[in-house]
mmCIF file of C-alpha atoms in Angstrom:
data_model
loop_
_atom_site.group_PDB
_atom_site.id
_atom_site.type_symbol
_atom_site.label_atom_id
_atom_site.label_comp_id
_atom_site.label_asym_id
_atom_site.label_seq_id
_atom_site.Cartn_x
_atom_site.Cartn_y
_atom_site.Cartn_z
ATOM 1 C CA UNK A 1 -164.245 -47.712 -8.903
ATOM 2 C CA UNK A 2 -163.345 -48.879 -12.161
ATOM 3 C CA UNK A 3 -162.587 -52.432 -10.608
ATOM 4 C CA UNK A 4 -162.458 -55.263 -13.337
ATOM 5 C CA UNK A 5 -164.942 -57.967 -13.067
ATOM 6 C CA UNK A 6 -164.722 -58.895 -16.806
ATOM 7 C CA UNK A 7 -167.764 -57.330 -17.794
ATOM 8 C CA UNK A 8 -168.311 -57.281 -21.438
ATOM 9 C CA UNK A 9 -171.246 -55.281 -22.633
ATOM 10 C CA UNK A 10 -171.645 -57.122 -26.748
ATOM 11 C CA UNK A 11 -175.721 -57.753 -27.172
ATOM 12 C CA UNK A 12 -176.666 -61.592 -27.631
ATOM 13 C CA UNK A 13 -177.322 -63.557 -30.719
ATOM 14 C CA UNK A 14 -180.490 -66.226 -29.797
ATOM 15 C CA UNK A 15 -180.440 -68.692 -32.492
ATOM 16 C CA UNK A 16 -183.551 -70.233 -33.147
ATOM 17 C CA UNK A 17 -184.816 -73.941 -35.428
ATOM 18 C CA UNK A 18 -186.368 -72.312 -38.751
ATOM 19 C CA UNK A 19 -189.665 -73.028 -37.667
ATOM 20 C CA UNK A 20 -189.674 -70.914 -34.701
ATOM 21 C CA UNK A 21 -188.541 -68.009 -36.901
ATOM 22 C CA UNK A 22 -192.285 -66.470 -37.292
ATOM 23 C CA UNK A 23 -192.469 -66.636 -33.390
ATOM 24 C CA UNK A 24 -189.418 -65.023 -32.544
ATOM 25 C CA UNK A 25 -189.646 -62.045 -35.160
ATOM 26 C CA UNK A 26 -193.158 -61.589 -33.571
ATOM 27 C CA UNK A 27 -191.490 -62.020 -30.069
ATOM 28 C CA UNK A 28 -189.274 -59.258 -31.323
ATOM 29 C CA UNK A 29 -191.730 -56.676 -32.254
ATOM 30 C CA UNK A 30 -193.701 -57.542 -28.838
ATOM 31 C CA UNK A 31 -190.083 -56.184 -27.421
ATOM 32 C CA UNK A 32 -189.481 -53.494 -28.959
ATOM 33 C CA UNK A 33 -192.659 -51.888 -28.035
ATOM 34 C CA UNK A 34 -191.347 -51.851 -24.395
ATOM 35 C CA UNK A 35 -188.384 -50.191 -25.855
ATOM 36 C CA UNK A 36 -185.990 -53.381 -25.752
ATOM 37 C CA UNK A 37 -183.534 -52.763 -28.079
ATOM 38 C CA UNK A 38 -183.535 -55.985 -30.270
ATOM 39 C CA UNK A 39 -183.566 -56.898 -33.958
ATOM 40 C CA UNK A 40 -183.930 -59.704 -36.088
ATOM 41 C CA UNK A 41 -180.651 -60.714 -38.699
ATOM 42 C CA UNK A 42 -180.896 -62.630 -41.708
ATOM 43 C CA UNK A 43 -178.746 -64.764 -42.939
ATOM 44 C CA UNK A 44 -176.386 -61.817 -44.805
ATOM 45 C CA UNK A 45 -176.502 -59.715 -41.972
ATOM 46 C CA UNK A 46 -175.865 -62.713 -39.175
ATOM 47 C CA UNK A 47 -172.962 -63.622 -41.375
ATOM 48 C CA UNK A 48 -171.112 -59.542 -40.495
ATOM 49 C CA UNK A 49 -172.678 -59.798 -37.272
ATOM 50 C CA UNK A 50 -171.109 -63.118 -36.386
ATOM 51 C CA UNK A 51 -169.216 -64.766 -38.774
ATOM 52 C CA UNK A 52 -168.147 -68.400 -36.371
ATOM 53 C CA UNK A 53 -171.707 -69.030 -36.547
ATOM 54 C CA UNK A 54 -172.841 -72.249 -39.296
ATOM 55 C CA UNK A 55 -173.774 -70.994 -42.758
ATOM 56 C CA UNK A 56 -176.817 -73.299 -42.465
ATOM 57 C CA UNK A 57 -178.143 -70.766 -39.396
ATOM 58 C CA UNK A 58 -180.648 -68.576 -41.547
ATOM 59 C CA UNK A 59 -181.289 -66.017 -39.306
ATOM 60 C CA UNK A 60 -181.191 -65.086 -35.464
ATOM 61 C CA UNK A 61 -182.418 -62.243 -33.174
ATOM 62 C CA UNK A 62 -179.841 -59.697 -31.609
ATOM 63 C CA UNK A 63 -180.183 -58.023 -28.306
ATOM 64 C CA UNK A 64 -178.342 -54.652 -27.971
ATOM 65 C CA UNK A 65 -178.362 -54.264 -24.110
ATOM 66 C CA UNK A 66 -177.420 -57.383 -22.528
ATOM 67 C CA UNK A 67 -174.118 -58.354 -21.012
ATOM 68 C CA UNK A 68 -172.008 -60.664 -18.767
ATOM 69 C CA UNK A 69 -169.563 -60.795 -16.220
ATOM 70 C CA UNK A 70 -166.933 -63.451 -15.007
ATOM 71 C CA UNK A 71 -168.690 -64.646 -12.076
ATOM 72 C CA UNK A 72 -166.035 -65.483 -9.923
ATOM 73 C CA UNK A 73 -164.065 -62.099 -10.771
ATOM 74 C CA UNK A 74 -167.863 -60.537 -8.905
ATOM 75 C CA UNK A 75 -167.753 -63.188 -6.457
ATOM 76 C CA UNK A 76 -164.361 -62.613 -5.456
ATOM 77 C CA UNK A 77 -164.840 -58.912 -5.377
ATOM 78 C CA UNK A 78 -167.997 -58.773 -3.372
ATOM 79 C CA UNK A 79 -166.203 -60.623 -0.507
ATOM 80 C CA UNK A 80 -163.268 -58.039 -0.839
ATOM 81 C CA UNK A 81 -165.316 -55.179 -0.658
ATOM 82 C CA UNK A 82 -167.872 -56.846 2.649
ATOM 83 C CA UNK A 83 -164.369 -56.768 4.169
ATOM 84 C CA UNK A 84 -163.497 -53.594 4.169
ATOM 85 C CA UNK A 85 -166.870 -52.996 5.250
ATOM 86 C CA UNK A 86 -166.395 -54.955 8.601
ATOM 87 C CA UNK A 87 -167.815 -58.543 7.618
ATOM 88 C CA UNK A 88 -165.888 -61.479 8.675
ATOM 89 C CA UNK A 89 -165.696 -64.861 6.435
ATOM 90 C CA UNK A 90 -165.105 -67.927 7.600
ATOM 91 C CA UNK A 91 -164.191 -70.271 4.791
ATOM 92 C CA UNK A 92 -164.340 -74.045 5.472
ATOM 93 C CA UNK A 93 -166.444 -73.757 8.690
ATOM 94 C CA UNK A 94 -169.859 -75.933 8.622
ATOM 95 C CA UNK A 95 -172.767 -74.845 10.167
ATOM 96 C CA UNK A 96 -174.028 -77.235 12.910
ATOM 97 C CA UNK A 97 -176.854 -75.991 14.068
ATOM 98 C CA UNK A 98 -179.126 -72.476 15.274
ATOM 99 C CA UNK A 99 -180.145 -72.128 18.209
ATOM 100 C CA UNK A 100 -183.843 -70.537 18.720
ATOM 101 C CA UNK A 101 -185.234 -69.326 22.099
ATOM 102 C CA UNK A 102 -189.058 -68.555 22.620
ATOM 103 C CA UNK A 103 -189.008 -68.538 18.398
ATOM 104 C CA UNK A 104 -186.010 -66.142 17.487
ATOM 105 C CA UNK A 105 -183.021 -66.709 16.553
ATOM 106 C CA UNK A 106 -180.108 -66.631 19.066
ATOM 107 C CA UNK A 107 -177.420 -68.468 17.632
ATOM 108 C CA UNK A 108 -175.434 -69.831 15.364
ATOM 109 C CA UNK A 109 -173.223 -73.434 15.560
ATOM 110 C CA UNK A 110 -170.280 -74.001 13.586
ATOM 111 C CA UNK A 111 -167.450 -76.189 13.830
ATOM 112 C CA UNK A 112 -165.064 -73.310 14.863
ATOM 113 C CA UNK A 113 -167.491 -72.440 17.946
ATOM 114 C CA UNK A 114 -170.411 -70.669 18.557
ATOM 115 C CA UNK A 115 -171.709 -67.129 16.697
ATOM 116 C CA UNK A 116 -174.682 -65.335 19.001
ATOM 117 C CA UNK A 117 -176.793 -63.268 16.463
ATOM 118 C CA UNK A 118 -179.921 -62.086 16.067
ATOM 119 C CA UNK A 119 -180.580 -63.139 12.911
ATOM 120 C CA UNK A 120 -179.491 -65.590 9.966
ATOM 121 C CA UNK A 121 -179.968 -64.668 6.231
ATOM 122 C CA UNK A 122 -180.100 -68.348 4.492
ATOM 123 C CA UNK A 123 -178.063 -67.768 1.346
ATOM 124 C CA UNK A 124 -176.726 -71.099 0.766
ATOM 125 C CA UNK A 125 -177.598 -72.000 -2.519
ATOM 126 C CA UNK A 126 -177.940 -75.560 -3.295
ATOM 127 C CA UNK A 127 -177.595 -76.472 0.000
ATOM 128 C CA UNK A 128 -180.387 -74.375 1.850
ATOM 129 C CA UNK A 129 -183.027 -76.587 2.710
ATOM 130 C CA UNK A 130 -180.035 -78.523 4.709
ATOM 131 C CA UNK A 131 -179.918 -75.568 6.520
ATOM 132 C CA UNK A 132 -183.537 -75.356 7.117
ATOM 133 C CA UNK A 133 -183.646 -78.436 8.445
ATOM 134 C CA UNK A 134 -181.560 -77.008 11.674
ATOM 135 C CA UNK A 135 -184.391 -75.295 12.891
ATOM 136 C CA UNK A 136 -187.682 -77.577 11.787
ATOM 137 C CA UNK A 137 -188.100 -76.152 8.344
ATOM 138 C CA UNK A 138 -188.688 -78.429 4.986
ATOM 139 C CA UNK A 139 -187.299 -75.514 2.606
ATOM 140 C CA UNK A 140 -188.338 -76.620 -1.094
ATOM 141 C CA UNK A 141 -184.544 -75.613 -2.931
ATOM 142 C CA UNK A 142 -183.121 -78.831 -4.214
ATOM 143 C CA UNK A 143 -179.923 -79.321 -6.542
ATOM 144 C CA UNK A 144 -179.991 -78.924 -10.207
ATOM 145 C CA UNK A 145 -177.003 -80.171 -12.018
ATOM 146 C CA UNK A 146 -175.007 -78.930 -14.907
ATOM 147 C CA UNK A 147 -172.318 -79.040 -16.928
ATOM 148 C CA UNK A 148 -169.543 -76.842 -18.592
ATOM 149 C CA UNK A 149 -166.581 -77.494 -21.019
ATOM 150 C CA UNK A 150 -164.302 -74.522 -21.563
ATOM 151 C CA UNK A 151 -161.993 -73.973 -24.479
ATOM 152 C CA UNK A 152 -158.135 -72.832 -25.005
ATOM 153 C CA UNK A 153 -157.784 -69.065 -25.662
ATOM 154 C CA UNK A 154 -159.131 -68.118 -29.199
ATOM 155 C CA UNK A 155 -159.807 -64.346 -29.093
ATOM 156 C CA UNK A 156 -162.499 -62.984 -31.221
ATOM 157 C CA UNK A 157 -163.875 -66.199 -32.532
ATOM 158 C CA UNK A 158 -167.187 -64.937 -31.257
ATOM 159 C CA UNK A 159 -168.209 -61.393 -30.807
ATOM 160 C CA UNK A 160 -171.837 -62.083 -29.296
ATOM 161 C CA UNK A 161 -172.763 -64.159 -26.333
ATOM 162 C CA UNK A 162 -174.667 -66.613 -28.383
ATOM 163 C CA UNK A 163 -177.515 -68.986 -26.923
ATOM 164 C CA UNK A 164 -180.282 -71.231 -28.516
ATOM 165 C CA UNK A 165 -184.228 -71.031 -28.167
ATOM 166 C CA UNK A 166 -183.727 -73.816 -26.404
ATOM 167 C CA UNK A 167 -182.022 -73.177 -23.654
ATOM 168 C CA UNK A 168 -185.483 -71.473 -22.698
ATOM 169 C CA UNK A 169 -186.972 -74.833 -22.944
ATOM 170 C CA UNK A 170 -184.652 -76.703 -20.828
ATOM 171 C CA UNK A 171 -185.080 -74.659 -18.323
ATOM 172 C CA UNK A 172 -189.347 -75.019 -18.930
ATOM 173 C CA UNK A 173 -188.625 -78.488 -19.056
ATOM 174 C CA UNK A 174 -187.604 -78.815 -15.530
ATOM 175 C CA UNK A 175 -190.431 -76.921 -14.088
ATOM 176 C CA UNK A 176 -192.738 -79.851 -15.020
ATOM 177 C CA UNK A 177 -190.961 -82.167 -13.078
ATOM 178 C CA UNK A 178 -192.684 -84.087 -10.519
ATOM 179 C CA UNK A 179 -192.123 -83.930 -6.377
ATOM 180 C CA UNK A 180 -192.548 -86.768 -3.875
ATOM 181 C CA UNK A 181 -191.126 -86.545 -0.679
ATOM 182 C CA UNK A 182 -187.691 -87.563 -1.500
ATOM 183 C CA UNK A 183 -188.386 -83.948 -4.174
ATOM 184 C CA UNK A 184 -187.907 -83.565 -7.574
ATOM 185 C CA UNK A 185 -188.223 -87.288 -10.244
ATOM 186 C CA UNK A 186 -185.467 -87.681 -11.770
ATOM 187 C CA UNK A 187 -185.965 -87.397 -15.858
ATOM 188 C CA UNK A 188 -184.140 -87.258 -19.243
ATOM 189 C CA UNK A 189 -181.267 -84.548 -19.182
ATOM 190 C CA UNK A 190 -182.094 -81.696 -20.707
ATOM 191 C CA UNK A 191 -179.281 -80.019 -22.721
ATOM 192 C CA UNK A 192 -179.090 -76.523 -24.871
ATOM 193 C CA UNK A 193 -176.158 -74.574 -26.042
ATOM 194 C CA UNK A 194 -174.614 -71.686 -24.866
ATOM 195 C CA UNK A 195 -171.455 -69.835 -25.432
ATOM 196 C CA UNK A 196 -169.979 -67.194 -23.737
ATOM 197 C CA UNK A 197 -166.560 -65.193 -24.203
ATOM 198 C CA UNK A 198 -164.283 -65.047 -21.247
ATOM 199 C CA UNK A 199 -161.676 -62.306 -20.260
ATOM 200 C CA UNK A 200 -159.250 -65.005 -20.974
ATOM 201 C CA UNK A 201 -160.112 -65.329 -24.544
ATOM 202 C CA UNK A 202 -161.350 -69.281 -23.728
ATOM 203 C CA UNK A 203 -165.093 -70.093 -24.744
ATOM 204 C CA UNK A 204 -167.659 -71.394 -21.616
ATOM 205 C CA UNK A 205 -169.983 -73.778 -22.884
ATOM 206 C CA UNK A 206 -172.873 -75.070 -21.758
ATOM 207 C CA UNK A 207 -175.004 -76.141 -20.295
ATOM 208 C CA UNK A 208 -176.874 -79.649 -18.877
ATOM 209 C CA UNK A 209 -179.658 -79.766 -16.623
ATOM 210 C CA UNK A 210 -180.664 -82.729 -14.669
ATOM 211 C CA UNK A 211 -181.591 -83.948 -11.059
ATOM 212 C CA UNK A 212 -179.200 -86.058 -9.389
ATOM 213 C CA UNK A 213 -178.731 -85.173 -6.015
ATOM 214 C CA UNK A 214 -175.485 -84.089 -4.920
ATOM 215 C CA UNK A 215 -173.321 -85.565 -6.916
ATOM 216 C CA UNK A 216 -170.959 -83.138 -8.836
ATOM 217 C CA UNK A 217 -168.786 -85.981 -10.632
ATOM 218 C CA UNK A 218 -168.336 -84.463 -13.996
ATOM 219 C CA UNK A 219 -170.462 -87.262 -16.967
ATOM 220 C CA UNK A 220 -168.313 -88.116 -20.318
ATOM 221 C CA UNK A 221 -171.573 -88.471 -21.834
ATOM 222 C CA UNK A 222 -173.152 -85.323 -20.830
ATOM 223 C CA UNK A 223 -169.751 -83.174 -21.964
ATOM 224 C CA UNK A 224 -170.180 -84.802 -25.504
ATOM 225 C CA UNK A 225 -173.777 -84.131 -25.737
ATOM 226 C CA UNK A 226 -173.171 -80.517 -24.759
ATOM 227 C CA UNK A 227 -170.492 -80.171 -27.161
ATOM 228 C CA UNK A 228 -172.360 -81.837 -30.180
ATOM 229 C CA UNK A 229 -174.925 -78.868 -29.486
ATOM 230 C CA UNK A 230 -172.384 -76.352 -29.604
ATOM 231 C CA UNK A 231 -170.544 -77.557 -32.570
ATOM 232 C CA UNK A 232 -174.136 -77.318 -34.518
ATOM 233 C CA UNK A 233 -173.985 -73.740 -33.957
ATOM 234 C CA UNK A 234 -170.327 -72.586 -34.427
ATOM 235 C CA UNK A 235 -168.620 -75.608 -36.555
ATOM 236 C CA UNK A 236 -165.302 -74.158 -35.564
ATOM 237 C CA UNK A 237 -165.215 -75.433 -32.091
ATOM 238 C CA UNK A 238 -164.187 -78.577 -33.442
ATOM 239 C CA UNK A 239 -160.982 -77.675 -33.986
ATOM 240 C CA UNK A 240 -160.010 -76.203 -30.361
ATOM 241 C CA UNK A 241 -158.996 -78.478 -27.179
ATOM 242 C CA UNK A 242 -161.051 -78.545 -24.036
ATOM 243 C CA UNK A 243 -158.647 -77.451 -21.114
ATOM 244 C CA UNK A 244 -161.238 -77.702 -18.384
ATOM 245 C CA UNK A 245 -164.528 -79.357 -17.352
ATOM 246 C CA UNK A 246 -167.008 -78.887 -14.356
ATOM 247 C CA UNK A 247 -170.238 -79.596 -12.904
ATOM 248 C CA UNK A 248 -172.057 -77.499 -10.354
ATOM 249 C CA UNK A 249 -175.086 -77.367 -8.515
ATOM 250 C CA UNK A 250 -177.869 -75.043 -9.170
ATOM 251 C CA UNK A 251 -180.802 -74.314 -6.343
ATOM 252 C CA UNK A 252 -183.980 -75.237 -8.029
ATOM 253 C CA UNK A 253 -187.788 -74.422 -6.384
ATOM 254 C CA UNK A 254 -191.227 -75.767 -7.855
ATOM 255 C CA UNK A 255 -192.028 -72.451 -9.039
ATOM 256 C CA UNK A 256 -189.299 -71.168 -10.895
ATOM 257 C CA UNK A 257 -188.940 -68.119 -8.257
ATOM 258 C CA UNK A 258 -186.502 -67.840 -5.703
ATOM 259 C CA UNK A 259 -187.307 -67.302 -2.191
ATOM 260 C CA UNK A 260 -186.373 -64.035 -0.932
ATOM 261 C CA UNK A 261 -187.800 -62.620 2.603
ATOM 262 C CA UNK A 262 -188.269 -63.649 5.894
ATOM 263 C CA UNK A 263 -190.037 -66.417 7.334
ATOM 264 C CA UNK A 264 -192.874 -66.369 10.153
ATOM 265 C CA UNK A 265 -191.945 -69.599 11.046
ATOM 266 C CA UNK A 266 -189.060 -68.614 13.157
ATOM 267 C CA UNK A 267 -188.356 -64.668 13.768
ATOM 268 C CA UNK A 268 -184.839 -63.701 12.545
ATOM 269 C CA UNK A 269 -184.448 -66.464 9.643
ATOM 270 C CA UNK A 270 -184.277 -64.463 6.251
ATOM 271 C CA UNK A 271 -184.480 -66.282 2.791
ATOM 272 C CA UNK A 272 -181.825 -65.406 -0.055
ATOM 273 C CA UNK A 273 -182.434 -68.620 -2.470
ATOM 274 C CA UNK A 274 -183.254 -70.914 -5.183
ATOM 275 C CA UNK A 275 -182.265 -68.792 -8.229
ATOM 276 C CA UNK A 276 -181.639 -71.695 -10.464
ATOM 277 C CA UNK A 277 -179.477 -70.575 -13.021
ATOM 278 C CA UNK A 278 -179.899 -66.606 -12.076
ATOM 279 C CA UNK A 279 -177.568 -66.337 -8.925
ATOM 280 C CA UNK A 280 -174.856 -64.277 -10.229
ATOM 281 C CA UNK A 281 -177.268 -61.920 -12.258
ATOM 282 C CA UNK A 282 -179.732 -61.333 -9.447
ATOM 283 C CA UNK A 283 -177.576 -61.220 -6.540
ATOM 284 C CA UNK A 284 -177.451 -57.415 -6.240
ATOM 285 C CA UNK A 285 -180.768 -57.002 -6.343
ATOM 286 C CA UNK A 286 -181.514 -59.637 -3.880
ATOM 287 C CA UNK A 287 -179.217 -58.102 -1.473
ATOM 288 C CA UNK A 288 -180.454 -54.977 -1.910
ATOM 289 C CA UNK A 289 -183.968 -56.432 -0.884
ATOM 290 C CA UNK A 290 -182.662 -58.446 2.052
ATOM 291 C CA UNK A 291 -180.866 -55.486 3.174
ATOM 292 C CA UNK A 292 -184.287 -53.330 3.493
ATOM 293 C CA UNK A 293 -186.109 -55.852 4.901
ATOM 294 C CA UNK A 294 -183.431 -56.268 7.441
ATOM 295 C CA UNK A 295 -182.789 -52.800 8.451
ATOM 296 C CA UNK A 296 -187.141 -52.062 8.217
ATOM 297 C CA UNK A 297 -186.777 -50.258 4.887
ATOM 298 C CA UNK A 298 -190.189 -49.836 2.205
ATOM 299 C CA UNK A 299 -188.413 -53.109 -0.051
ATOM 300 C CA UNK A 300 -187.325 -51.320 -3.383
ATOM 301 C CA UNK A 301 -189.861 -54.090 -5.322
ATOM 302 C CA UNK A 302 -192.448 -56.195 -3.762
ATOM 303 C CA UNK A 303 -191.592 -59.003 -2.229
ATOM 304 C CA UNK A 304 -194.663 -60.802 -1.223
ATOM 305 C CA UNK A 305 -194.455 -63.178 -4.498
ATOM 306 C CA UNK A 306 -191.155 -64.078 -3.517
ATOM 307 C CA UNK A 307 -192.130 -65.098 0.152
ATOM 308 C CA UNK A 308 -190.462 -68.189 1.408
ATOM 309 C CA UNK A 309 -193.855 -68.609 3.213
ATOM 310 C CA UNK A 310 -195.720 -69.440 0.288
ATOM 311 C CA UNK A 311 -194.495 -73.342 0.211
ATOM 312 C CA UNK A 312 -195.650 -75.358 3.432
ATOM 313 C CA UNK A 313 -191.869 -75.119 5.162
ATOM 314 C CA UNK A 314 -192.979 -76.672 8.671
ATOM 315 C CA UNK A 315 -194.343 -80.334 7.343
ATOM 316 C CA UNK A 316 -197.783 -79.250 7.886
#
């Protein structure tokens, strides 16, 4: 309905270290014969293409199709829309508990009373496997933090969202991690550069990843690592003031994969989690899929590898 969420349809520019430029061209053609629309610039035509970026950048690979939107513009538009569909939200309101009889769902607790239902979709990010814990079940999402740093207003600076190859291996990186009971070891933060336009003309940059509980205190250290990343890449951040910081809370799983399904653990619990960094871009599929599986649809794409049940949830 024409509704803007700040979507901005301008191809990426991954920027790679020049001896990962033989991979990526070959990553390229690889692409292309799936029919993704991608090329590699050198350093003349990276310079039209995206003139912010250093001079000492000697070439980077361009994706036609890919986007973004302003996440809380979709965020804040979803909820608009699910009311005038009928849903209710109840902001601030903590979930104390759900009640199962005989193994289904028949409740749910919150500190503004009680909610009878018949069934609970667990889409809580972050904080999931606290909710799991209400009814018995160890659910393997635990917090991944990160960091942002956005800009003043400086429109056009960049044309492209722009990212590094490594922001691929950050993420890779915290795969490997090790899991005790207590979950994920914490290890040496990982940290990549991204950039991405806003409506607003400002610059989001990331991004940090590192496990550290729930703490969402915002680290000096981490902002100036971030930045020194960025700077590499477009030397003309230097110049422009940082109006706002944050730090957020990803839901990381073992796998990489989120968990998306029900559960036979308890009938009526449904799983829509641990997307990591993907929330935003996968959510409509997800609730596409948790929609059919709700209403006893054929799933539009099969779900089986996504399967909450595939990670021992009951401790045994």
């Amino acid at each position: 309905d024409g509704t803007d969420v700040g979507y901005r349809h301008h191809g990426t520019v991954l920027v790679g270290e020049p001896d990962e430029e033989t991979e990526l061209k070959t990553g390229l053609q690889r692409l292309r014969e799936i029919s993704v629309r991608c090329e590699w610039l050198d350093q003349s035509a990276l310079r039209e293409a995206e003139p912010a970026l250093s001079p000492e950048i000697h070439g980077a690979a361009r994706f036609e199709d890919m986007g973004q939107v302003s996440p809380m513009r979709v965020v804040n538009e979803m909820a608009r829309r699910a009311i005038l569909k009928g849903a209710e939200i109840h902001t601030n309101t903590e979930v104390k508990g759900i009640e199962v009889s005989s193994g289904k769902v028949a409740a749910v607790v919150t500190s503004k009373g009680r909610i009878p239902c018949e069934s609970v979709v667990v889409a809580a990010g972050a904080w999931s496997r606290q909710i799991g814990e209400l009814v018995g079940l160890h659910v393997p999402v635990w917090p991944l933090k990160g960091h942002v740093l956005v800009t003043e207003p400086v429109p056009g600076m960049l044309r492209h969202y722009v990212t590094e190859t490594g922001y691929e291996a950050t993420v890779k990186a915290m795969q490997a991690a090790s899991i005790d009971a207590d979950g994920p070891q914490p290890g040496s933060p990982q940290i990549a550069a991204v950039l991405q336009n806003l409506p607003s003309g400002q610059i989001l940059i990331g991004s940090s990843r590192e496990f550290s509980g729930f703490d969402r205190e915002v680290n000096r250290e981490r902002l100036a690592q971030i930045a020194t990343r960025a700077e590499r890449l477009v030397p003309g951040l230097r110049r422009l003031r940082i109006i706002r910081t944050y730090a957020g809370l990803r839901p990381w799983t073992p796998d990489g994969l989120p968990l998306v399904g029900r559960t036979a653990k308890v009938e009526g619990i449904v799983f829509a989690t641990g997307h990591g960094g993907n929330g935003n871009t996968l959510a409509l599929i997800t609730a596409r899929l948790v929609a059919e599986l709700m209403t006893g649809q054929t799933t539009s794409l099969d779900t089986s590898p996504l399967s909450p049940d595939r990670f021992k949830m009951n401790g045994a």
